[in-house]
Coordinates of C-alpha atoms in Angstrom, one line a residue:
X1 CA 171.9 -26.0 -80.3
X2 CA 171.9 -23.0 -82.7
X3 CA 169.1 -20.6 -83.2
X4 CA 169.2 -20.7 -87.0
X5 CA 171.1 -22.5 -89.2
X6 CA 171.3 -21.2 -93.0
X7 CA 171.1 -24.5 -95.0
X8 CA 172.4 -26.0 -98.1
X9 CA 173.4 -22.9 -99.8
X10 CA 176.4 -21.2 -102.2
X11 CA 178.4 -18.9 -99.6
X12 CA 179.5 -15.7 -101.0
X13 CA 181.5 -14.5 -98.3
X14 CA 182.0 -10.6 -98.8
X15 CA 185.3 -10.7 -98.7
X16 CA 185.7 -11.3 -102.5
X17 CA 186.9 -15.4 -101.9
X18 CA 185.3 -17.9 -104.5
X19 CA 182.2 -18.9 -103.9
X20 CA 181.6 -22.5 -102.1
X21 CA 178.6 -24.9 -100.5
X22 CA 177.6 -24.7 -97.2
X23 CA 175.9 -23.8 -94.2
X24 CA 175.6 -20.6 -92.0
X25 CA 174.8 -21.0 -88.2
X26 CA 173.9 -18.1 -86.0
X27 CA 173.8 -17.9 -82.2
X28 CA 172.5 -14.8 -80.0
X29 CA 172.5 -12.6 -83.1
X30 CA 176.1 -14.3 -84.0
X31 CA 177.5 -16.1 -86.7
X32 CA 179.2 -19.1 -85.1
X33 CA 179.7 -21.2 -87.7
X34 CA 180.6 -21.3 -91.6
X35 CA 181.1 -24.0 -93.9
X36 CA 179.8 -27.6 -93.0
X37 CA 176.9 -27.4 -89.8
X38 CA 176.2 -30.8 -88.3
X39 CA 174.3 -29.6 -85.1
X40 CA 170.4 -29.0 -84.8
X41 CA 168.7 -25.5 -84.6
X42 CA 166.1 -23.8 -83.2
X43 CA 164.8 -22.9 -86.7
X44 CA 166.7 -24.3 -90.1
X45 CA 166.4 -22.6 -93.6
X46 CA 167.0 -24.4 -96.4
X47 CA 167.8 -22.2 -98.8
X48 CA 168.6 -24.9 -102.3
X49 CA 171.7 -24.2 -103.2
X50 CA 170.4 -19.9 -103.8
X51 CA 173.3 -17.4 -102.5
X52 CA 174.0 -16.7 -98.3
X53 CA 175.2 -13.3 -98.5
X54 CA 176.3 -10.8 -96.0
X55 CA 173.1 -8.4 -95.5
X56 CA 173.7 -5.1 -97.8
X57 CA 174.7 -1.7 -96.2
X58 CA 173.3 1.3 -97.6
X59 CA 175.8 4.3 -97.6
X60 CA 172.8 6.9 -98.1
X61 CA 169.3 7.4 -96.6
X62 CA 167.3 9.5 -95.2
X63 CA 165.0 7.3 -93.5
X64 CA 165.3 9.4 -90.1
X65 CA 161.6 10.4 -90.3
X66 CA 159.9 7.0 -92.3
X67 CA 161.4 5.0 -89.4
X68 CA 158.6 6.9 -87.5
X69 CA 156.0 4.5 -88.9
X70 CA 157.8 2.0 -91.2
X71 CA 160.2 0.2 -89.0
X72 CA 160.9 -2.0 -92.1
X73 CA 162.4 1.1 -93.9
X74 CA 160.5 -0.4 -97.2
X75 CA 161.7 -1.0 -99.1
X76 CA 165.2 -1.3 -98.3
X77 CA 164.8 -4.7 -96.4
X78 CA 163.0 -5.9 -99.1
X79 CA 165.9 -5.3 -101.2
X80 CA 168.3 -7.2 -98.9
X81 CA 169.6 -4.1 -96.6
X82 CA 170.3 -4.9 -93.1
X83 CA 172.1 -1.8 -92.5
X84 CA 171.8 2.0 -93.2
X85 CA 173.8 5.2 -93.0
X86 CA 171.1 8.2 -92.6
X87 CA 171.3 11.9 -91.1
X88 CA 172.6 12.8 -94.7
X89 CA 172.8 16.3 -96.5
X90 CA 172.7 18.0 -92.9
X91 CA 168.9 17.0 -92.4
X92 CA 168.3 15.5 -88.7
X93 CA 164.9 15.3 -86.5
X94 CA 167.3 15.8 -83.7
X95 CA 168.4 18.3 -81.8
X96 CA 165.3 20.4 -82.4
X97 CA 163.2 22.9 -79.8
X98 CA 160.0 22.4 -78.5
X99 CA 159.2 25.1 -80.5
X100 CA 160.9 24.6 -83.5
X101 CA 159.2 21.3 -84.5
X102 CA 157.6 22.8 -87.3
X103 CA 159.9 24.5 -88.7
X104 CA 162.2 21.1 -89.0
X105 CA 159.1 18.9 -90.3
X106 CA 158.8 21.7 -92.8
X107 CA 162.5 21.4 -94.0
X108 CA 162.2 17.4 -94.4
X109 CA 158.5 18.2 -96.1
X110 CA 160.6 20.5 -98.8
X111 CA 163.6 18.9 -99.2
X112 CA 163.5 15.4 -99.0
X113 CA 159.7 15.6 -100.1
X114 CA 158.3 13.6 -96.8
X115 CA 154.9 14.5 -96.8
X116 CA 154.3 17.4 -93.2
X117 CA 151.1 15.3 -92.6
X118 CA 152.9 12.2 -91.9
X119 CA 155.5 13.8 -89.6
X120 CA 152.6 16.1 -87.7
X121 CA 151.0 12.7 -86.9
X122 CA 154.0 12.1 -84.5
X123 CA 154.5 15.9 -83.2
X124 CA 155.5 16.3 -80.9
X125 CA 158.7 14.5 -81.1
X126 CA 159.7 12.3 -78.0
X127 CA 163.2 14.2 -77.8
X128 CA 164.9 17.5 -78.1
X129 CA 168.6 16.1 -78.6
X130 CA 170.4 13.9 -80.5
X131 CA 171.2 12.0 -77.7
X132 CA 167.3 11.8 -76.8
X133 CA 167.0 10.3 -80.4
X134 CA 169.4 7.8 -80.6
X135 CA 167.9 6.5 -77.3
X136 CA 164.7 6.0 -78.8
X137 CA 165.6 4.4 -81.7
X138 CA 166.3 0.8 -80.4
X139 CA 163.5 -1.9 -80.2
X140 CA 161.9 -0.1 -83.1
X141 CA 163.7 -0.5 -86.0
X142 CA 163.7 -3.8 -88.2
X143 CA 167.6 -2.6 -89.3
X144 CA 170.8 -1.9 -88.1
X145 CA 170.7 2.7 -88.3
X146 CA 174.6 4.1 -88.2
X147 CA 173.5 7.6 -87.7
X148 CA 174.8 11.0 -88.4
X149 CA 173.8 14.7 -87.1
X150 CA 173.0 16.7 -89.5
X151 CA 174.7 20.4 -89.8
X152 CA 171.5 22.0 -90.9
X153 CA 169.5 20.9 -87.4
X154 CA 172.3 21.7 -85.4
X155 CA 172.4 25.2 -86.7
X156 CA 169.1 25.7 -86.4
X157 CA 169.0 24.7 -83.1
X158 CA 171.9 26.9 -82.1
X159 CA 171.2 29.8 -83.8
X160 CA 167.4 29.9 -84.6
X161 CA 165.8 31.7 -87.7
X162 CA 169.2 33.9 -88.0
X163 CA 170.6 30.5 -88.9
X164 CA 168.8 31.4 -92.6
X165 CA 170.1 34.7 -92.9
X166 CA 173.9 34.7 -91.7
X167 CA 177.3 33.6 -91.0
X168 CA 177.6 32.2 -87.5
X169 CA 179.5 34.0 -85.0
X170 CA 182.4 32.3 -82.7
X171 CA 180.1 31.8 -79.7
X172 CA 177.7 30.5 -81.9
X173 CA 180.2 28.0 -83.5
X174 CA 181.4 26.7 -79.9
X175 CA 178.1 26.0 -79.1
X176 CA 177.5 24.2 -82.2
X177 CA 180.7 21.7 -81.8
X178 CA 179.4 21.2 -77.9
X179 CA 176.1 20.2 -79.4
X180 CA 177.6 17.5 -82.3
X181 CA 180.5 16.2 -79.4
X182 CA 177.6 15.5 -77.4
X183 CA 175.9 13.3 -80.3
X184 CA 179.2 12.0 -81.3
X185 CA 179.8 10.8 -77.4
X186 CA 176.2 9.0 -77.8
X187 CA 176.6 7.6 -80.9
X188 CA 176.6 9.5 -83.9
X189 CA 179.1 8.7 -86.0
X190 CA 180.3 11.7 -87.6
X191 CA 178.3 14.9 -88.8
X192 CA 176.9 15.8 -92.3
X193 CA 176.2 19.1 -94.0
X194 CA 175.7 20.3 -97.7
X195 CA 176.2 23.6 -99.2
X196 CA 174.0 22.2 -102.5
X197 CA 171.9 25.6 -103.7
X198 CA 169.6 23.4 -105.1
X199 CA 168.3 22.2 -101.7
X200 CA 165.5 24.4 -100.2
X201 CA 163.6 24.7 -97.0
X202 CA 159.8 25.1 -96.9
X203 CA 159.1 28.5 -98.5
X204 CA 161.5 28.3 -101.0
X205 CA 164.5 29.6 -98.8
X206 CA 168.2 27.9 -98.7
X207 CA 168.9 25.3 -96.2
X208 CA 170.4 26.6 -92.6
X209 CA 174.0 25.0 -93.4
X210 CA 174.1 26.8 -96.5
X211 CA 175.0 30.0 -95.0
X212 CA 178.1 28.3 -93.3
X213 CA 181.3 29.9 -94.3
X214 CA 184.5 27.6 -94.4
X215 CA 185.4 28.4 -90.5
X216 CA 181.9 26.6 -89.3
X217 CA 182.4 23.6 -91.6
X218 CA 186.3 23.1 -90.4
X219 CA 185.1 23.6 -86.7
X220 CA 182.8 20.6 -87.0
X221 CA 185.8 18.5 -88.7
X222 CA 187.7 19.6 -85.9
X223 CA 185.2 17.8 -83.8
X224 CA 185.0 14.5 -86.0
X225 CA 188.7 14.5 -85.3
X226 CA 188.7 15.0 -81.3
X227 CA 185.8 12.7 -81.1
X228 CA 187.4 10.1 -83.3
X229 CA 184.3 9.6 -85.3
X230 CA 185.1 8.3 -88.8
X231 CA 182.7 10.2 -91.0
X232 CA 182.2 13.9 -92.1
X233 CA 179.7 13.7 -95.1
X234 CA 179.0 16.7 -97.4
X235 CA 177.3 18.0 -100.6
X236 CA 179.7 20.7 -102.0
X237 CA 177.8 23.6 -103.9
X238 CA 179.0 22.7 -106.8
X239 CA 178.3 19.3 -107.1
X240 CA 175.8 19.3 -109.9
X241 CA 178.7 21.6 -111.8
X242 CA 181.0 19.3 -112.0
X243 CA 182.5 20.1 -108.0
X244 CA 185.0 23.2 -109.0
X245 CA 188.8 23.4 -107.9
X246 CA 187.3 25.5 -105.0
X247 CA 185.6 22.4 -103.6
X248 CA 187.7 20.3 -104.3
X249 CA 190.1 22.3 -101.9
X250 CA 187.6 22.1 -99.3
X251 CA 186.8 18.4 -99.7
X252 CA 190.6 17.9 -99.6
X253 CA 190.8 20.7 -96.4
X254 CA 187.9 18.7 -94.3
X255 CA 189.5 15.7 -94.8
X256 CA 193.2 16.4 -93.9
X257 CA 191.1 18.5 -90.5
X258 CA 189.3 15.7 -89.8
X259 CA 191.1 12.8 -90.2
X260 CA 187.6 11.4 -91.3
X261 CA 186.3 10.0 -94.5
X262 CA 184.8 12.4 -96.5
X263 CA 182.5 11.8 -98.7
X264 CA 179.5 13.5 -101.3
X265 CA 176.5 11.5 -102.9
X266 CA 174.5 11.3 -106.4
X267 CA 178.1 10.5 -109.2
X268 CA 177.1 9.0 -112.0
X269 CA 177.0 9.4 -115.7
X270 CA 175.1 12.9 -115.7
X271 CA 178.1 14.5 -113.5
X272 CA 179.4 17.6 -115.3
X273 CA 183.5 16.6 -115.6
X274 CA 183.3 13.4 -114.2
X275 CA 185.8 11.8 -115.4
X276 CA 187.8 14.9 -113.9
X277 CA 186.4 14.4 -110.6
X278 CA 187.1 10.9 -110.3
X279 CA 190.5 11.1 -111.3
X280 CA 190.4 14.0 -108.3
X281 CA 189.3 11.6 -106.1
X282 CA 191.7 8.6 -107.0
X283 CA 194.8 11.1 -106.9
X284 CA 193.7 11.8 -103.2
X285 CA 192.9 8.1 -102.0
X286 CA 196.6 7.9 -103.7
X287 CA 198.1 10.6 -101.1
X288 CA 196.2 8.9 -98.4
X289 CA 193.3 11.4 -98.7
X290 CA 189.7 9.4 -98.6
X291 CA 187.4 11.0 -100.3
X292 CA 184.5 9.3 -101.5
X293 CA 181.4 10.0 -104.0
X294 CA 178.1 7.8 -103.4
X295 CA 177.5 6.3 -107.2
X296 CA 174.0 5.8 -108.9
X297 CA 174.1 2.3 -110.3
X298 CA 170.8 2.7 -111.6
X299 CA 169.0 4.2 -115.3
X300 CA 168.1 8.2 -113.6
X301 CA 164.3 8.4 -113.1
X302 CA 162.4 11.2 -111.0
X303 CA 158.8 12.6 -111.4
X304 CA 157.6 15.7 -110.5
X305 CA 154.3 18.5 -110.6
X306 CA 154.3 22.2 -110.7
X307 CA 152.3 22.0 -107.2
X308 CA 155.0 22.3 -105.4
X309 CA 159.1 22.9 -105.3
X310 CA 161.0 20.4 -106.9
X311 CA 165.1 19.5 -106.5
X312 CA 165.0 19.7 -110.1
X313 CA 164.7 23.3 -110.7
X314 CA 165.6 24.9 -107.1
X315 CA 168.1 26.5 -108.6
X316 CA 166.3 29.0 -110.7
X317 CA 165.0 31.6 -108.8
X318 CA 161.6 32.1 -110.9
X319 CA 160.8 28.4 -110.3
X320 CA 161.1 29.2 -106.2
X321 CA 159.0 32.6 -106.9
X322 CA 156.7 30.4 -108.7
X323 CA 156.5 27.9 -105.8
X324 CA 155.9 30.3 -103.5
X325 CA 152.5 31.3 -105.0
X326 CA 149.5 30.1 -103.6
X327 CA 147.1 27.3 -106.2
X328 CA 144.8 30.5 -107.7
X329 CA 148.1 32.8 -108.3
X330 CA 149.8 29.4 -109.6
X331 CA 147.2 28.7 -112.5
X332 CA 147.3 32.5 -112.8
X333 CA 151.1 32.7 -113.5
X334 CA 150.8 29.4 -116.1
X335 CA 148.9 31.3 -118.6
X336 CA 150.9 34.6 -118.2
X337 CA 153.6 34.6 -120.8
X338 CA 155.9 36.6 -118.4
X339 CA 156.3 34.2 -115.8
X340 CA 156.0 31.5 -118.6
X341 CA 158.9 33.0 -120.4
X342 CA 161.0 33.3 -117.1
X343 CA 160.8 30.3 -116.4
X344 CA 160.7 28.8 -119.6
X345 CA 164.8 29.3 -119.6
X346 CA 165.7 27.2 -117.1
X347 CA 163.9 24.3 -119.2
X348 CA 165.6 25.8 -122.2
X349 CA 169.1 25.4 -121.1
X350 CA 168.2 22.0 -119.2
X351 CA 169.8 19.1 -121.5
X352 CA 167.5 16.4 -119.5
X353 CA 164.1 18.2 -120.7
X354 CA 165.3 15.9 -123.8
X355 CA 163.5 12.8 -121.8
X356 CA 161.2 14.6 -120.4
X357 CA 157.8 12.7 -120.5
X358 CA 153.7 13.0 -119.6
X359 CA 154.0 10.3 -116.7
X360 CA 150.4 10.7 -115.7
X361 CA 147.6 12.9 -116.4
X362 CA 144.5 14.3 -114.5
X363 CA 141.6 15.3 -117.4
X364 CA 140.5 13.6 -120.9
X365 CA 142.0 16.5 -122.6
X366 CA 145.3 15.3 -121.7
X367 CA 145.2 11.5 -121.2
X368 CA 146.5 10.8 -124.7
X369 CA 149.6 12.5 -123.7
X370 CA 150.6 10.1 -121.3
X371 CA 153.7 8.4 -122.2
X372 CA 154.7 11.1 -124.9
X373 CA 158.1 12.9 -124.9
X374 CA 157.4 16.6 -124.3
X375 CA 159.7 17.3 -127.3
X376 CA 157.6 15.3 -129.7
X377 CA 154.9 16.9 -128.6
X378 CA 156.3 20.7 -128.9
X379 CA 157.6 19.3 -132.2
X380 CA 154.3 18.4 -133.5
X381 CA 152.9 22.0 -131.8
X382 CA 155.7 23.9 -133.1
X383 CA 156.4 25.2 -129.7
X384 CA 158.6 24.6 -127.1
X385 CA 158.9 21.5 -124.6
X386 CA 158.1 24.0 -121.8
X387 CA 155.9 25.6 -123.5
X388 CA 153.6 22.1 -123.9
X389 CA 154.4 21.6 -119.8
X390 CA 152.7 24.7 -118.7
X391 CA 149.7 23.5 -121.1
X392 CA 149.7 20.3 -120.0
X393 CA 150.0 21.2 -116.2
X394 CA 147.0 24.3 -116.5
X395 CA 144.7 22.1 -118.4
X396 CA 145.1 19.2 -115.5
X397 CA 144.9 21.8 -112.6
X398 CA 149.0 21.0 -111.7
X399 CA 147.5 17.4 -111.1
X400 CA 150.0 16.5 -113.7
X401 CA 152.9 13.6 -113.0
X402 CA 155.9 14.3 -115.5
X403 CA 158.8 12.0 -115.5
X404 CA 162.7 12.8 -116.3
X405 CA 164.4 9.4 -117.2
X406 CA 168.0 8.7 -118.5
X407 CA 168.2 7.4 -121.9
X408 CA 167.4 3.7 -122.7
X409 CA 170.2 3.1 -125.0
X410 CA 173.5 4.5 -123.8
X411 CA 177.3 3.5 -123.5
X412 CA 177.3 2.8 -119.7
X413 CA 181.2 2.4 -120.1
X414 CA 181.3 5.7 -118.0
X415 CA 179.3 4.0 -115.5
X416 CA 181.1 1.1 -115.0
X417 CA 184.6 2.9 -114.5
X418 CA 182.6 4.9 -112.1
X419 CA 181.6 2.0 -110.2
X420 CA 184.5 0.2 -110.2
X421 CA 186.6 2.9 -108.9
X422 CA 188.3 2.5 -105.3
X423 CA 186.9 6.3 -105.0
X424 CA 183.1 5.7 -105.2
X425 CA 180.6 3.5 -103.1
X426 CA 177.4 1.8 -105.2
X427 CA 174.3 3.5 -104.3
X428 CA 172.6 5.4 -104.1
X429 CA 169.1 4.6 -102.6
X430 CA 168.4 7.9 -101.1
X431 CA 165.7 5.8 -99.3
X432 CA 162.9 7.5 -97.1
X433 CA 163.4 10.6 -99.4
X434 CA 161.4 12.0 -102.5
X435 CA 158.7 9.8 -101.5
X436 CA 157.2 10.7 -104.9
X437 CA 159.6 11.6 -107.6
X438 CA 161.7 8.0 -107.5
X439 CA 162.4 4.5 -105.9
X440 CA 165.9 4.0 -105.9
X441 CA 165.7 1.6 -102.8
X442 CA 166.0 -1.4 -104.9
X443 CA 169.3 -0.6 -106.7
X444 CA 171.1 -3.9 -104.8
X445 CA 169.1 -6.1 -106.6
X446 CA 169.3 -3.6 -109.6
X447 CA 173.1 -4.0 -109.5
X448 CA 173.0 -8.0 -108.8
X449 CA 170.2 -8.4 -112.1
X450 CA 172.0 -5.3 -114.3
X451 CA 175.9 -5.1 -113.3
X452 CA 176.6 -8.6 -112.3
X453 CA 174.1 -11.2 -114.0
X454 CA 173.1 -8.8 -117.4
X455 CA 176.9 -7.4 -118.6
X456 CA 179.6 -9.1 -116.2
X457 CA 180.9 -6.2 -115.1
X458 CA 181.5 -7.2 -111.6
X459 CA 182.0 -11.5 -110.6
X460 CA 179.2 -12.7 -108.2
X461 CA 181.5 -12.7 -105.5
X462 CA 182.9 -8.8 -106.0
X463 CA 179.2 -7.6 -107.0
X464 CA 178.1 -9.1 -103.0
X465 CA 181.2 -7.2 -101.8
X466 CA 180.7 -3.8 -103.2
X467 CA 177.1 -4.4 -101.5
X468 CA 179.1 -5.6 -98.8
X469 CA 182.5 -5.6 -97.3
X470 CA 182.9 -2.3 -98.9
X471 CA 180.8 -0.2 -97.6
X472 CA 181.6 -1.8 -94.0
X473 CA 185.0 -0.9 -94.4
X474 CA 184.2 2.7 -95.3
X475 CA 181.7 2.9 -92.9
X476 CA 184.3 1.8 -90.1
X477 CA 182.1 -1.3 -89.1
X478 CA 184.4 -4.2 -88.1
X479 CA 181.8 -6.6 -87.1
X480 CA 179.6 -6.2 -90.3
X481 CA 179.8 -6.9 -93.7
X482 CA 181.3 -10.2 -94.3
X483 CA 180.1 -13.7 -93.3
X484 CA 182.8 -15.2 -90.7
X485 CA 182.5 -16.2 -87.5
X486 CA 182.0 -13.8 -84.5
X487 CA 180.5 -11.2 -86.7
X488 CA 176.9 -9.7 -86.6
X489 CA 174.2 -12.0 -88.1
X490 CA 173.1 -10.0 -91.0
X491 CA 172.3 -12.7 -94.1
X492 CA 170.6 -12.0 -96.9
X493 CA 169.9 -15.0 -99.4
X494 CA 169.2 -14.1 -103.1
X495 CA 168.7 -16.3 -106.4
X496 CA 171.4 -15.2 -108.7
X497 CA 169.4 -16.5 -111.5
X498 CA 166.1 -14.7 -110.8
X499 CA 166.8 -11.4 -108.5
X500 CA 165.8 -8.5 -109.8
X501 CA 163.4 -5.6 -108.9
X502 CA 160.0 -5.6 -109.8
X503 CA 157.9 -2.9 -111.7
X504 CA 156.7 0.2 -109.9
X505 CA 154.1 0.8 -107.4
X506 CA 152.7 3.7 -106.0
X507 CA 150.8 3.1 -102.4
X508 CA 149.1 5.5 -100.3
X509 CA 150.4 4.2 -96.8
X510 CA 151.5 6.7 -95.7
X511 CA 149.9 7.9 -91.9
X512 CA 148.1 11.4 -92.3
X513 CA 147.6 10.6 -96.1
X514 CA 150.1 10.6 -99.4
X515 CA 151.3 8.2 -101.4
X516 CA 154.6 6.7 -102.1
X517 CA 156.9 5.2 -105.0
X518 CA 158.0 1.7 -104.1
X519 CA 159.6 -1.1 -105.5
X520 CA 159.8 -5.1 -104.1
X521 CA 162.3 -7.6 -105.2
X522 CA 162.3 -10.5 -106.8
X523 CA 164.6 -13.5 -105.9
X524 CA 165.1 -12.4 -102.4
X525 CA 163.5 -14.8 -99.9
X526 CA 164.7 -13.9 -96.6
X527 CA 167.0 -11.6 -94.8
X528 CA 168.0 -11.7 -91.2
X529 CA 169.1 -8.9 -89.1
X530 CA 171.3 -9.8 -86.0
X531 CA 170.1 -13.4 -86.4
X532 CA 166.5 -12.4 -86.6
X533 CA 164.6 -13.0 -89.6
X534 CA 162.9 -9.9 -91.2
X535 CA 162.5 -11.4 -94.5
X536 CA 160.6 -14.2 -94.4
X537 CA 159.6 -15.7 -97.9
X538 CA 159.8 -12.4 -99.8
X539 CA 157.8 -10.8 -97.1
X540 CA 157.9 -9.1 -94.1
X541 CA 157.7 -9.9 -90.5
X542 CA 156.7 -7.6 -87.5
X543 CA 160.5 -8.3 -86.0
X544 CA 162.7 -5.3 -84.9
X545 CA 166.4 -6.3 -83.8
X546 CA 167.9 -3.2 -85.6
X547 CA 170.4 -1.6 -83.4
X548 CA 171.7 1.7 -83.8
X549 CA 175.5 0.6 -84.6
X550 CA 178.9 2.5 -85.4
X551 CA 179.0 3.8 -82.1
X552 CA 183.4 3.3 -81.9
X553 CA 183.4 2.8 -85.6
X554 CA 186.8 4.5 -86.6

């Protein structure tokens, strides 16, 4: 008898094969069957003729801390994930110090915008090292986690506070590759870092892996190599530039070192020279080279306030003077034109303050706002679109929510080449991150609704395997990613007709208090992770047969 059989639906493999009728059936978290199933099961879904799918892998996350109290990682499952790569940028909760707790809390508060209160609700950690971590993780996760230690823990761990003011030295470095073997020898499966300016800690400073020089980087690729670990991710400093021929000969360097795919995250249609980089990127998968770019699939869309230090504008040094200023000095600072006029040219040389909007205000003086361009209202003001922010923000006491989308109407033939490149993964979810400024955790069924159903860019059966196979195979995960017998039973069934995601929320679930940006699915009835259901009718259960995976995957 099987457990589960999958029942009556259109099989669409992952490996890119036509499409075709039949039946799934899973065994002990196995798929033992596909095609025609005769034999009785524990439990039989009948899913009419709707799509069996291998579950979706998510190449970037950083649900390393929402894993704390969402074992779900919403809403990811939702979506149709089964599997997720996290421990990007070089932000880890492991190894950490007794001691240094805070500080790390502080640097996932700042730069991936998880609210401090959620993550002091579960100080102090159960672990100190990586290996601690990974040993905690299984029996309470709903998904499978392939995990990465990140650069900027590490460092801080090694090094402590000089880790934010200096090179390391070569004792320092040693002890740095002893601490990421160790996680590689428990699991990890490779080591990320990022050099991105834009990415700050708590008070405004850089990130500890930014002060790396190229001799700490290549040490830690060194170690991917020894180790035989297949990934080494990294955000070059220049990647919101357009990556420069200096990165480019780094990305090229840490690749040939390690052995290891690298790869960077966030390509799309906004990336300075990208049709340059791309054709980088192809010429190197050409010499045997992989490197890879994580690609946004969807329409950009992030919110943001003056409260507090956004990604946005980390990169101007007046905006991280400003952030550092306490609520009175803050107010005090808006209606200065000195510090108005400092800061007013970043926005001035910033090409997306074109779709910049009033998401959301906090006083009657404002509320008609809401929904307006900032340039049609500096138009009708005969001021500028920074100028009408800092009003806007002082008048609501910084309560204000502003959005920055992408343009409705645009050529997305850009896009598509991006996404259809051998170089470049679809994503990017950046799940468990910028809690609220954006949802891009439902870019699957984004991709299956826009790419797929909407334009035809990619057939049904290559749209499930760039969801798919493909990020399996980059990944390194053998038993994953396709539906064929012996592999892991990770199934997600979709509607073609009807998946999509739905509107926005925003829900203030989060432990210690905060809210969140979320978006559920449509037309995705049930997912099952290693043969247990976790999607059950659109919603989901309490089941968690996540297992942290990857472990040999080179």
């Amino acid at each position: 008898m099987y457990d589960v059989v999958v029942k009556g639906g259109l099989i669409v493999d992952g490996t890119g094969a036509k499409a075709y009728g039949g039946d799934v059936a899973i065994r002990d978290g196995r798929i033992v069957a596909v095609g025609e199933v005769s034999d009785e099961a524990t439990r039989t879904i009948d899913v009419d003729g709707q799509v069996v799918a291998p579950g979706f892998i998510d190449p970037h996350t950083h649900y390393d801390a929402q894993l704390l109290w969402d074992a779900a990682a919403n809403p990811s499952t939702v979506h149709g994930v089964t599997t997720i790569l996290m421990g990007n940028c070089g932000y880890t909760l492991a190894p950490v110090r007794p001691d240094d707790q805070d500080y790390l809390m502080g640097l996932f508060a700042a730069a991936e915008e998880v609210p401090k209160a959620a993550l002091q609700t579960y100080a102090p950690f159960g672990w100190e090292s990586f290996v601690d971590y990974l040993n905690w993780l299984p029996g309470r996760v709903g998904l499978n986690v392939v995990a990465q230690v990140g650069h900027s823990a590490v460092r801080r761990y090694v090094m402590g506070e000089a880790a934010l003011e200096r090179t390391a030295n070569p004792d320092e470095i040693a002890e740095m590759v002893r601490v990421v073997e160790a996680a590689m020898d428990a699991g990890a499966a490779g080591v990320s870092s990022s050099q991105a300016p834009h990415q700050r800690g708590e008070l405004g400073e850089h990130i500890p892996s930014f002060f790396a020089d190229d001799s700490e980087i290549c040490a830690l690729a060194e170690a991917v190599r020894r180790k035989g670990k297949r990934l080494l991710s990294i955000n070059p400093a220049t990647k919101r530039d357009g990556v420069n021929d200096e990165d480019r000969t780094l990305l090229v360097k840490l690749a040939e070192i390690s052995g290891a795919v690298v790869s960077w995250n966030d390509f799309g249609m906004g990336t300075p020279n990208g049709a340059s980089v791309l054709e980088f990127m192809e010429a190197q998968l050409q010499r045997g080279c992989e490197i890879y770019a994580i690609a946004r699939c969807q329409r950009p869309e992030t919110r943001f306030t003056l409260k507090k230090l956004s990604a946005i504008f980390a990169n101007s040094e007046s905006w991280v003077d400003f952030s550092r200023l306490d609520f009175a000095d803050k107010i005090v600072a808006l209606g200065d034109p000195a510090w108005r006029t400092s800061m007013g040219e970043f926005w001035g040389t910033a090409k997306f303050m074109e779709n910049a909007s009033v998401e959301k205000t906090a006083s009657p003086a404002t509320a008609p706002l809401e929904g307006r361009l900032l340039v049609d209202v500096a138009a009708e003001r005969g001021v500028s679109p920074s100028e009408v922010m800092f009003d806007v923000a002082l008048e609501d006491k910084l309560e204000t929510f502003f959005r920055i989308s992408g343009p409705v109407n645009v050529d997305e033939s850009h896009l598509e080449r991006i996404l259809k490149s051998p170089a470049t993964l679809v994503g990017i979810s950046d799940g468990g991150a910028h809690l609220q400024t954006f949802a891009g955790g439902d870019y699957t069924s984004y991709f299956l609704a826009h790419w797929v159903r909407e334009k035809g860019s990619f057939s049904l059966e290559d749209g499930v395997a760039a969801l798919s196979s493909r990020v399996a195979q980059f990944l390194g995960l053998d038993d994953r990613g396709t539906l064929e017998v012996g592999k892991a039973a990770d199934v997600v069934v979709f509607d073609p007709d009807t998946v999509e995601p739905l509107t926005l929320l925003t829900l203030d679930d989060i432990p210690g208090g905060g809210t969140r940006m979320t978006k559920n699915a449509r037309g995705i009835p049930w997912v099952l992770v290693n043969g247990e259901i976790v999607i059950e009718d659109g919603t989901t259960t309490d089941t968690v047969p996540g297992q942290v995976v990857g472990k040999e995957n080179r």
